[in-house]
XYZ file of C-alpha atoms in Angstrom:
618
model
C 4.280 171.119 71.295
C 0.755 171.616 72.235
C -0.334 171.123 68.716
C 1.677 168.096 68.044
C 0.249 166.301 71.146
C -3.245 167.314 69.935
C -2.636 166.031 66.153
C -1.880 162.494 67.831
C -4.803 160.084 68.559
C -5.520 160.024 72.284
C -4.614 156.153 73.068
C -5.811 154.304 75.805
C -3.707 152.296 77.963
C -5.079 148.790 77.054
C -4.701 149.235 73.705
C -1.144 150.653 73.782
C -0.375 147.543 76.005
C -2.064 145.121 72.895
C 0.518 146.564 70.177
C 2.932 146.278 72.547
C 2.590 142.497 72.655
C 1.814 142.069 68.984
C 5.328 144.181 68.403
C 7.162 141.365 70.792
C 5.708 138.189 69.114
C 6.726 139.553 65.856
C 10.368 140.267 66.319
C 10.172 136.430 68.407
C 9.170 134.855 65.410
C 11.467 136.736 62.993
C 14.114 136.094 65.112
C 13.325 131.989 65.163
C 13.304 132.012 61.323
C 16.415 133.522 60.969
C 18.394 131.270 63.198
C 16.953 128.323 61.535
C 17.552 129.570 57.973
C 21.290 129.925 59.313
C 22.016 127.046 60.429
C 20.323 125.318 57.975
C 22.764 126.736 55.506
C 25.802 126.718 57.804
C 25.155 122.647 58.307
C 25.187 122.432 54.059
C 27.755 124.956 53.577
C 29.816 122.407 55.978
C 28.713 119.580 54.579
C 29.973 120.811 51.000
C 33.493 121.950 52.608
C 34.175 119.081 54.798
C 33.749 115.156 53.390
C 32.824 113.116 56.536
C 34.909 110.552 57.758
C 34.449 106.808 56.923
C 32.668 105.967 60.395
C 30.326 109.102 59.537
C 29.160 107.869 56.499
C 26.501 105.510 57.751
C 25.499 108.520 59.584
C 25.051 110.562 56.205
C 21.849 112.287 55.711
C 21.144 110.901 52.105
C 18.566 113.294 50.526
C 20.781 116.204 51.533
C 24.323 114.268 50.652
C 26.276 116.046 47.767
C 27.936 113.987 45.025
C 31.442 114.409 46.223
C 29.980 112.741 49.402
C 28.031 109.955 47.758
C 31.165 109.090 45.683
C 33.293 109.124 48.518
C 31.361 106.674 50.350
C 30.503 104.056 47.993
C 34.345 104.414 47.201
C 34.395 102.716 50.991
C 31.951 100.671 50.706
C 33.554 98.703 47.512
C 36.470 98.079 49.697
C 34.775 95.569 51.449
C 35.043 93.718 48.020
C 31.885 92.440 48.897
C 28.862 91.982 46.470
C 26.712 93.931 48.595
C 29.441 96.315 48.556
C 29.565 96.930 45.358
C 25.492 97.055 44.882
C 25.779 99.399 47.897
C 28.202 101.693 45.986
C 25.689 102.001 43.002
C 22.740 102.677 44.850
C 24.411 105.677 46.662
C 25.549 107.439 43.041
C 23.236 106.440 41.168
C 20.565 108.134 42.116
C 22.438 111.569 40.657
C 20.989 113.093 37.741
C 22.367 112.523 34.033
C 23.095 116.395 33.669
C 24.852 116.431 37.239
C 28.622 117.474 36.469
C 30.048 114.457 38.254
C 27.706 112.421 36.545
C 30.986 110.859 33.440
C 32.840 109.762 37.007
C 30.253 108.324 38.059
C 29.540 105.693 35.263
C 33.355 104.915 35.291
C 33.454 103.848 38.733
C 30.000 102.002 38.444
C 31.329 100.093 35.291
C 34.315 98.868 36.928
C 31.768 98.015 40.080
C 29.511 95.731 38.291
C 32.875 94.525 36.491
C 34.053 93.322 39.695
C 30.429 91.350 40.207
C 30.765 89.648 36.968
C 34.357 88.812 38.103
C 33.017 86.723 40.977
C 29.903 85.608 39.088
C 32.422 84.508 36.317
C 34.596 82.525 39.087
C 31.330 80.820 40.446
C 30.526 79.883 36.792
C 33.743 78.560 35.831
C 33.383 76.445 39.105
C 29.977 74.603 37.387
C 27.678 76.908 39.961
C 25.698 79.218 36.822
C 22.705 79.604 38.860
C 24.864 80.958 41.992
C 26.408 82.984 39.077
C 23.181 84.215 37.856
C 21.194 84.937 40.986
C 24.653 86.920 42.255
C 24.759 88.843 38.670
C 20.974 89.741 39.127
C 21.682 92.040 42.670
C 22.940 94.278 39.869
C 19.965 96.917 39.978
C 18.141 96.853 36.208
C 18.168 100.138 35.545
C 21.620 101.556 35.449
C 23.345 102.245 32.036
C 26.053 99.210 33.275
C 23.456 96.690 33.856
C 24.135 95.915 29.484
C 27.381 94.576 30.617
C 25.039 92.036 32.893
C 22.858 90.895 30.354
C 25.530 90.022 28.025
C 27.609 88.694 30.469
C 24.649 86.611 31.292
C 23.824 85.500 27.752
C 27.649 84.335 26.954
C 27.436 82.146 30.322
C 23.716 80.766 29.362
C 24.940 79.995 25.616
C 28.390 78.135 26.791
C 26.179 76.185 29.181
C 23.451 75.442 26.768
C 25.691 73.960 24.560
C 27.606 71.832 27.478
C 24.227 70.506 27.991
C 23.659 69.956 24.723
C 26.906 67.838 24.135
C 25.743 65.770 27.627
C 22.326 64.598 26.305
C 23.884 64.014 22.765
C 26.499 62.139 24.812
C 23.981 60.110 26.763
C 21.977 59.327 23.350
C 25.214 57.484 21.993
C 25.071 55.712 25.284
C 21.986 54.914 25.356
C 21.883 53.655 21.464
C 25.522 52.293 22.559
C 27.576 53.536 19.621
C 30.640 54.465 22.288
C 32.536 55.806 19.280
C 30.431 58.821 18.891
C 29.922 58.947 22.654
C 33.726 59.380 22.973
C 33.735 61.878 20.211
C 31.447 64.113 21.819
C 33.039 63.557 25.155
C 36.257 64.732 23.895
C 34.599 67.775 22.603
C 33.694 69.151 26.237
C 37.316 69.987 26.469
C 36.720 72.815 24.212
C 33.801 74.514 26.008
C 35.143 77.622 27.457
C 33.978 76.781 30.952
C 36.313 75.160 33.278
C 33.634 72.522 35.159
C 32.612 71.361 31.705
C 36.064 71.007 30.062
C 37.306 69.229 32.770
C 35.087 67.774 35.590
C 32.160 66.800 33.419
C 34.415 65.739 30.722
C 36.273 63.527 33.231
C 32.575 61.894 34.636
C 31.811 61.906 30.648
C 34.318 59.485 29.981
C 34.285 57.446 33.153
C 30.060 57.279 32.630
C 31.169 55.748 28.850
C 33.145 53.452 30.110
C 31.467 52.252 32.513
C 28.200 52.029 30.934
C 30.361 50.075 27.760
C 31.964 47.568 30.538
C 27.918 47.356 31.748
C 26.332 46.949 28.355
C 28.655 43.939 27.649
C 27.787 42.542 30.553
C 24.114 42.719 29.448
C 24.697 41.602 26.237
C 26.442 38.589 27.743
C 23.655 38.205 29.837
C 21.299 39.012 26.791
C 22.613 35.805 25.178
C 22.101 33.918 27.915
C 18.693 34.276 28.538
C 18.080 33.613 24.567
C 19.535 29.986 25.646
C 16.819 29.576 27.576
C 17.796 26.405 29.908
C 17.186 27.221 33.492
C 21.578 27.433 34.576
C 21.847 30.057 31.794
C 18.038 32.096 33.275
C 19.801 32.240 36.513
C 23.368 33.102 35.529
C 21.871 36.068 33.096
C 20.040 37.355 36.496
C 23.240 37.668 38.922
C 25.352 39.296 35.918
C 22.647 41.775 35.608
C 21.936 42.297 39.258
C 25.981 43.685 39.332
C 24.876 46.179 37.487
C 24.820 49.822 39.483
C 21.455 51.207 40.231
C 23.171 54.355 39.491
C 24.161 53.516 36.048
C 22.663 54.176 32.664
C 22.175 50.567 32.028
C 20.193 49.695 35.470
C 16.872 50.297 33.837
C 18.322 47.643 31.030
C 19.384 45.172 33.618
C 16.083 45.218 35.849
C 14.037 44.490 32.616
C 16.476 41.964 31.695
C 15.705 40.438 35.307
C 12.231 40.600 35.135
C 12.271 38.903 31.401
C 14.080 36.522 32.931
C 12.112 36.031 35.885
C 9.565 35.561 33.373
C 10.909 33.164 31.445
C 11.229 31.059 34.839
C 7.760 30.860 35.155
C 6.629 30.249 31.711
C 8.835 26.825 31.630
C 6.761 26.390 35.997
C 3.524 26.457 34.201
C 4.675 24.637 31.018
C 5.903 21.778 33.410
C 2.728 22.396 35.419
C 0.207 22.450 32.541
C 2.587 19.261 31.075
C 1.866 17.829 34.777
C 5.729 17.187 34.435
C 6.306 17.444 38.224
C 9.190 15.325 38.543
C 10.779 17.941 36.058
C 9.336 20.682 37.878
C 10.876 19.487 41.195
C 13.827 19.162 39.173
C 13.784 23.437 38.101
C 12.870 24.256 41.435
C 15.893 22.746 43.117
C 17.933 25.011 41.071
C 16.598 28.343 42.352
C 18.718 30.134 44.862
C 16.890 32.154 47.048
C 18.090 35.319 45.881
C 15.902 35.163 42.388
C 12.410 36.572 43.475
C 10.446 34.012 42.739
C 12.456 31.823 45.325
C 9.717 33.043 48.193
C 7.138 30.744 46.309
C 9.079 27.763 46.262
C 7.378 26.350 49.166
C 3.928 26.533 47.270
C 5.707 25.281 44.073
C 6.796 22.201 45.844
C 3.317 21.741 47.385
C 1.805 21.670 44.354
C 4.695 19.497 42.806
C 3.458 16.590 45.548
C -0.156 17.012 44.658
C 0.492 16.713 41.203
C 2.188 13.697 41.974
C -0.394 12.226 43.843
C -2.981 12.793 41.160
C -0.976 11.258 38.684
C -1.233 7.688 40.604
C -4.615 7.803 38.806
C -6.797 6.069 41.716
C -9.567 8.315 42.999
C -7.926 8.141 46.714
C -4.515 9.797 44.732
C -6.937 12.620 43.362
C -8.702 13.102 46.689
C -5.215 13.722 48.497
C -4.047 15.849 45.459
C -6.913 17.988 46.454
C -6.170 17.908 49.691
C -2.300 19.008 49.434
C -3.271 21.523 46.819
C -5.610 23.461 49.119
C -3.370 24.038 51.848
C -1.922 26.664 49.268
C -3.234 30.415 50.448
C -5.358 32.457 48.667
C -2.361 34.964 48.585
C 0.434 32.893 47.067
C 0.630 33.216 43.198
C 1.013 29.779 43.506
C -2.783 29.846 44.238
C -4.560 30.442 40.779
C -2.673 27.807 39.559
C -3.531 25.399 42.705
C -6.898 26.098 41.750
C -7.487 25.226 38.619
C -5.550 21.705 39.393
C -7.825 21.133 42.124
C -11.065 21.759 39.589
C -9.832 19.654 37.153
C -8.899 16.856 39.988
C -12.304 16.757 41.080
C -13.391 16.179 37.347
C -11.078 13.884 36.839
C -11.780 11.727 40.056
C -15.506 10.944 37.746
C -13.520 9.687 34.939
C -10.344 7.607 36.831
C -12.410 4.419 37.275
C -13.676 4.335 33.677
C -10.224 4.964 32.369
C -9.430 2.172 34.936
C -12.012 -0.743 33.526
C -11.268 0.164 29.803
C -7.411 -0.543 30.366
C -8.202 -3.374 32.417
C -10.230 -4.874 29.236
C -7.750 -3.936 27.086
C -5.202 -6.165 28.726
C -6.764 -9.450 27.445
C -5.328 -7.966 24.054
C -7.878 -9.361 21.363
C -9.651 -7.918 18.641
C -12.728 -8.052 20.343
C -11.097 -6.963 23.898
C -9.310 -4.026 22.765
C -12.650 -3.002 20.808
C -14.783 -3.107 24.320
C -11.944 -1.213 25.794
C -12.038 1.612 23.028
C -15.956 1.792 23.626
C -15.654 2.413 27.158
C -12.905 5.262 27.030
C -14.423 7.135 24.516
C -17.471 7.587 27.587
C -15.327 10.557 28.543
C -16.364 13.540 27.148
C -14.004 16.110 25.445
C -14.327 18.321 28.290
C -12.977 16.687 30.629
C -9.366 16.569 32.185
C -8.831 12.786 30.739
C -10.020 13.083 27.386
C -6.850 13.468 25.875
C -5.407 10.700 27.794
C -8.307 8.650 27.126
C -7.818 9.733 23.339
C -3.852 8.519 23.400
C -5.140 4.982 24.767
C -7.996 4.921 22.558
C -5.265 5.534 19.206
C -2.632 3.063 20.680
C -5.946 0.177 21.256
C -6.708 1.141 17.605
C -2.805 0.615 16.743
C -2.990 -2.985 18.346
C -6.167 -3.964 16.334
C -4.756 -3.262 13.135
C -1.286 -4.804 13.578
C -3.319 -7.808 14.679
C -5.530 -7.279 11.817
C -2.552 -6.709 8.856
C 0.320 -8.799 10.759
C -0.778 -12.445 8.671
C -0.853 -10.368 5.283
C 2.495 -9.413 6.114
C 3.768 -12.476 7.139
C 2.347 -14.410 3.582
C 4.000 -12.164 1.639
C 7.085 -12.350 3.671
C 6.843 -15.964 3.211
C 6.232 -15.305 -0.590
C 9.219 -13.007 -0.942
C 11.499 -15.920 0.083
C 11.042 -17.443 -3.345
C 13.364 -17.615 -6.431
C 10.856 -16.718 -9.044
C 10.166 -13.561 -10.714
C 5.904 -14.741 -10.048
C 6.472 -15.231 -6.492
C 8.142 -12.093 -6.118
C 4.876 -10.557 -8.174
C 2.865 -12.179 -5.616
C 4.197 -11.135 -2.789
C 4.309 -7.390 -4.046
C 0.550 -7.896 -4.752
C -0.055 -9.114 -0.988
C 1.928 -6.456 0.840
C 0.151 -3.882 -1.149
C -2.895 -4.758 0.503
C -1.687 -3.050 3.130
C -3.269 0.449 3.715
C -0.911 3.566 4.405
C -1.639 5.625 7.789
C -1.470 1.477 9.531
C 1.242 0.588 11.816
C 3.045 -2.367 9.646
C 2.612 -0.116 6.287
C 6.679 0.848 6.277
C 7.698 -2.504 6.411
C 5.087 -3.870 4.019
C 6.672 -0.865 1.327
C 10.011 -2.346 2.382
C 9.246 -5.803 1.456
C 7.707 -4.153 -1.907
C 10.904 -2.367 -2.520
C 12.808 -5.310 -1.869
C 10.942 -7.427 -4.029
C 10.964 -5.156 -7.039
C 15.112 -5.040 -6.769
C 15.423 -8.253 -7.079
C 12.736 -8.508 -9.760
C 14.737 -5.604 -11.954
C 18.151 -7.497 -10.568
C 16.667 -10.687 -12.473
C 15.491 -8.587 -15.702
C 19.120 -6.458 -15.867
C 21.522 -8.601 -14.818
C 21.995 -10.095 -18.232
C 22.672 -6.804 -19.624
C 25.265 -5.518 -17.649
C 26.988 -8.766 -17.603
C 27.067 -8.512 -21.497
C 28.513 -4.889 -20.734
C 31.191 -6.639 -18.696
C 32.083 -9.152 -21.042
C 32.354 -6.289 -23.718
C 35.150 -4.583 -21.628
C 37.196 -7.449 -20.655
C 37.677 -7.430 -24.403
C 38.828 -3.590 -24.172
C 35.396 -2.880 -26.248
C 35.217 -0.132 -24.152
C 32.626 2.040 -26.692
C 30.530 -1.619 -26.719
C 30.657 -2.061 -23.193
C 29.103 1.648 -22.913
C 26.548 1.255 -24.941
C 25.136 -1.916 -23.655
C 25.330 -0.838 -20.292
C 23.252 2.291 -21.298
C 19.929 0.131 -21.712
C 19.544 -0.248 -18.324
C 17.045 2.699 -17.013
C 17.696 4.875 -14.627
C 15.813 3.785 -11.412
C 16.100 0.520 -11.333
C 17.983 -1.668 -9.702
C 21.343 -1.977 -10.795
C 21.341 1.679 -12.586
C 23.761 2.699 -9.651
C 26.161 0.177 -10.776
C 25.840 0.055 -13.997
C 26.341 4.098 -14.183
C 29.559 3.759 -12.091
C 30.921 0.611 -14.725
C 29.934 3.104 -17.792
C 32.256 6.314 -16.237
C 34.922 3.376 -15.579
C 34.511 2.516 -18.967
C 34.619 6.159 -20.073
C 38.263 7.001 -18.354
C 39.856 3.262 -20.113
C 38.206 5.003 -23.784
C 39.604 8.550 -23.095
C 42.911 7.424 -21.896
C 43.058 5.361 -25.607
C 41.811 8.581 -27.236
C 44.895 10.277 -25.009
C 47.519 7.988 -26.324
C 46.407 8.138 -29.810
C 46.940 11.748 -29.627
C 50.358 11.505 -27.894
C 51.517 9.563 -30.364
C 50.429 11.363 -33.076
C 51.952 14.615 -31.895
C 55.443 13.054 -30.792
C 55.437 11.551 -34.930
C 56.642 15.141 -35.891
C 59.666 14.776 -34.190
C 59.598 18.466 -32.962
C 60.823 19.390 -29.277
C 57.495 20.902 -28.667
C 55.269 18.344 -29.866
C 57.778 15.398 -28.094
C 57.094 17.579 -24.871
C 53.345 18.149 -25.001
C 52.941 14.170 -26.179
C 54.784 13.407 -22.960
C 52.989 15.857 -20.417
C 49.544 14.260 -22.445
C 50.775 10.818 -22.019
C 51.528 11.547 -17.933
C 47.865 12.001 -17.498
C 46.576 8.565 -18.562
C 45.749 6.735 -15.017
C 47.638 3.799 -14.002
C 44.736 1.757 -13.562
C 43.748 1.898 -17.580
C 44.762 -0.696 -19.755
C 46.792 1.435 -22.117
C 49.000 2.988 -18.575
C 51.850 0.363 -19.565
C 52.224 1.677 -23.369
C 52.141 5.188 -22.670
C 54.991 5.088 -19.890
C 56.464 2.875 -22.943
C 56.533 5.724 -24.821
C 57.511 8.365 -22.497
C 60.314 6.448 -22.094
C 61.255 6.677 -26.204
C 60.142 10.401 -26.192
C 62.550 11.341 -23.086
C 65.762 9.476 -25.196
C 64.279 11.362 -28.454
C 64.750 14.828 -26.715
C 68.332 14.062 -24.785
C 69.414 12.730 -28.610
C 68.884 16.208 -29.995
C 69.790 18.312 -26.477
C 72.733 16.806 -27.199
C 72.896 17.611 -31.315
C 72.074 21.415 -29.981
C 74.509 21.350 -27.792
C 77.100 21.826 -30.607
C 76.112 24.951 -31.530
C 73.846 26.346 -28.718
C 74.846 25.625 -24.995
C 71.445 27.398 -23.694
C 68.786 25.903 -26.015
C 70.834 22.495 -25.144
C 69.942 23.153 -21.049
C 66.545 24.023 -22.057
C 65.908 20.776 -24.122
C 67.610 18.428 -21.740
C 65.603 20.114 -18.574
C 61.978 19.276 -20.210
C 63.021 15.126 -19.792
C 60.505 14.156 -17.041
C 61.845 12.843 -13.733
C 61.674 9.319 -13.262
C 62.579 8.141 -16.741
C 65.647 6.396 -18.069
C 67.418 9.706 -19.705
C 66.635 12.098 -16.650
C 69.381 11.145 -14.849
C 71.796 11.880 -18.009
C 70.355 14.916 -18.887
C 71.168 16.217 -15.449
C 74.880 15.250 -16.011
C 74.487 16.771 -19.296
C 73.040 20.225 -18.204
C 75.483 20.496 -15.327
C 78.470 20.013 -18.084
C 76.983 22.396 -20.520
C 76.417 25.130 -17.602
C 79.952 25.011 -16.626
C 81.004 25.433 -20.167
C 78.626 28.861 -20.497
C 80.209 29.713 -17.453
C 83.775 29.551 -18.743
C 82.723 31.838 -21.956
C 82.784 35.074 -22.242
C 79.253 35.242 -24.027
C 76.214 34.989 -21.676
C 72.654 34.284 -23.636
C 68.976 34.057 -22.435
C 67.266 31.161 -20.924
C 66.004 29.730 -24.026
C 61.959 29.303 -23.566
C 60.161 26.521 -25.295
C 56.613 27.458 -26.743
């Protein structure tokens, strides 16, 4: 015992109180790790035993979850049948490795997930919403093996809807281009786009758009036509068809061009009246404006302008002066203004050259030679720049008119006086004194009249013998004599009319001769066919020729010559008989009996037993 105690260190009391403490915290800490170790694994070992209940599992701890659990719960979260549901459901599983042993169940459920998203992207497409299709589609997350279902999914619905949209603008080109046949074509082929908004909504607004816009465009057209008229009713009546025209339409754009052409048009014919100074006729157009057309809000200004014009046209320099006056009472922002304008600068050159104008047509009244020359002098003092000129210039040529029918009207009258005569000289004469005439003078027409007239009667004088020869020639039925001697006269002259028309007289008298000749000479054989082609020859001599009485003469003796053997034939041959007897021509002596004849012989055929062919004469 001794030696034992003396083989241990001696120990102070401080120190044995240190390892004392050391000993305690030691077993504290050992003791702190173990409970937490325990119930770290008793929590798990619970968690892997017990799935929580459906209220716990926003409550889950997710990092520390097990499959079974994840599964579970986005099982309960798709049965909100919700969108986010379903994306809910896939974020919770997916996040499970590809080796994990639950990993096969997990793609089937997630397939049939994002299957349920395209089903209500698929009802929001077929409803004409693809982007609310497409943005709900895309809450799909990317990177899950499922998400291929998406893209194609996707890619069908873009395609279908490209090609809708395709058919739409090809559909809006035939409207636009108006060829409604091809528009309704394509329209009809919406109906097989496998969406349901296309086939039917759009395909219904496709058709009513065609129709409509065909209804519009022939309105247009209408109005089109109208406006080509261009008299001021038809401008107007092409505006208010084309303002009925829907601003929503496809042919608005059409119509509001057609209004402003229009519109255009109206003002063209104000300034051509204007520039005309037609202001009686402007007054006129402007009375027919209703105040609907646009340029009805200048009218006022118009009108103004129409009284100024008036004004000037009094041509006294205290008309110009109140011209001026009205015409500047126009504002500086009317578009009537540039117009007013320019009146009022050419008024106030004009005002200079009214009281020359004035004093040369007060000369000119006097109406001499000399008078009308002073007066011609004194216009052309206005210059070619100013606002007169050409009115000076239309006095000036109608002064010069007057001096020159004064000037030619006593030639005129001597060889009017010379025409009068009955001799072929004084007829030469007064030729030679209307020629001296000039062309481009006012009494040039009828001096070439008188000329003309005096040449007929000088060829009249020169023919006449001639053609009366020519008649005397036919009276005798010298109808190749009468021909020839009417023939000298020349074309061109005088009485070549006349004579021409005697000659082709002449001409049907000698070939209505030459007609009977031949008749006659065919009917000499004595054959039916020749008797029947002398008589349809002879039938188209004209009543009016000299030889009409000898050929109905001997129609007459050819029609008894073909009942005479009808009626030989008829011993032996019924048919040929009819066929004979029916070639007599009506209105001759021997029709009537060959009709009795034929009905006779056609009761006898019908009373034999023996039927034979129509005979047919060649």
């Amino acid at each position: 015992m001794s030696q034992s105690s003396t083989d241990q260190p001696n120990l102070q009391p401080e120190e044995i109180r240190q390892k004392d403490y050391t000993l305690t915290i030691f077993f504290i800490c050992a003791s702190i790790v173990m409970l937490v170790a325990g119930g770290v694994g008793f929590f798990a070992t619970s968690r892997l035993l017990n799935l929580p209940k459906a209220e716990s599992c926003p409550k889950v701890f997710w990092p520390l979850a097990s499959a079974s659990v994840r599964l579970y719960c986005a099982q309960l979260a798709t049965q909100k049948h919700t969108v986010s549901g379903w994306v809910e459901a896939i974020n919770m599983v997916e996040v499970l490795p590809e080796d994990h042993p639950m990993r096969s169940e997990v793609e089937r459920n997630v397939k049939a997930w994002v299957r349920e998203i395209l089903d209500q992207g698929e009802t929001l497409f077929q409803s004409g919403k693809i982007d609310q299709a497409l943005e709900l589609v895309n809450q799909v997350p990317n990177q899950i093996l499922a998400y291929e279902l998406v893209k194609e999914q996707k890619a069908v619905w873009q395609s279908i809807w490209q090609e809708a949209e395709s058919k739409e603008k090809q559909i809006e080109h035939y409207i636009d281009t108006r060829n409604w046949s091809q528009a309704f074509r394509e329209a009809a082929q919406l109906t097989s786009v496998q969406n349901q908004y296309w086939s039917t909504v759009k395909y219904e607004e496709s058709l009513n758009q065609i129709q409509l816009a065909r209804s519009e465009s022939s309105k247009l057209e209408s109005a089109y036509a109208l406006v080509e008229t261009g008299d001021v009713e038809s401008l107007l009546e092409a505006m208010a068809e084309a303002k009925k025209i829907n601003p929503t339409s496809s042919a608005y754009q059409e119509a509001k061009q057609l209004i402003d052409l229009a519109n255009n048009n109206l003002l063209k014919m104000i300034q051509t009246k204007v520039e005309s100074r037609d202001w009686e006729g402007l007054q006129e157009l402007l009375s027919k404006i209703p105040e609907e057309v646009e340029l009805s809000e200048n009218i006022e200004d118009w009108r103004q302008l129409v009284a100024a014009g008036t004004m000037a046209d009094e041509g006294t320099v205290a008309g110009i002066e109140e011209a001026i006056a009205l015409a500047e009472v126009i504002e500086s922002k009317s578009p009537v203004y540039y117009e007013a304008q320019k009146l009022i600068n050419r008024w106030e050159l004009e005002s200079e050259n009214v009281e020359t104008l004035g004093e040369a047509r007060k000369i000119a009244q006097k109406g001499s030679i000399e008078d009308l020359s002073k007066a011609i002098e004194e216009a052309k003092l206005i210059s070619a720049f100013h606002p007169r000129y050409q009115e000076a210039q239309t006095e000036i040529s109608q002064w010069n008119r007057q001096i020159q029918i004064i000037e030619d009207q006593p030639i005129l009258e001597q060889a009017e006086k010379l025409s009068r005569g009955v001799t072929v000289n004084a007829w030469l004469e007064a030729i030679t004194q209307a020629s001296l005439i000039r062309a481009n003078r006012p009494l040039y027409p009828r001096a070439q009249n008188l000329i003309l007239e005096n040449h007929n009667k000088i060829e009249t004088t020169q023919d006449q013998p001639i053609l009366t020869q020519a008649i005397r020639l036919a009276e005798q039925e010298n109808w190749t004599g009468a021909i020839a001697k009417a023939q000298e006269i020349p074309s061109g002259r005088a009485l070549s009319q006349q004579a021409q028309e005697k000659i082709s007289l002449w001409q049907q008298q000698l070939n209505a001769q030459d007609n009977l000749l031949e008749a006659n000479r065919l009917a000499a054989s004595n054959r039916v066919s020749d008797l029947n082609k002398a008589i349809q020859l002879a039938s188209q001599i004209p009543s009016y020729t000299s030889v009409a009485a000898a050929s109905q003469e001997s129609i007459e003796a050819w029609s008894n010559q073909l009942l005479t053997k009808a009626q030989e034939t008829a011993d032996y041959d019924l048919t040929e008989a009819i066929n004979i007897a029916s070639l007599i021509p009506r209105g001759t002596s021997a029709y009537n009996s060959a009709r009795t004849y034929v009905e006779i012989w056609r009761k006898k055929q019908s009373q034999s037993p023996l039927s034979f062919p129509e005979y047919q004469e060649n």
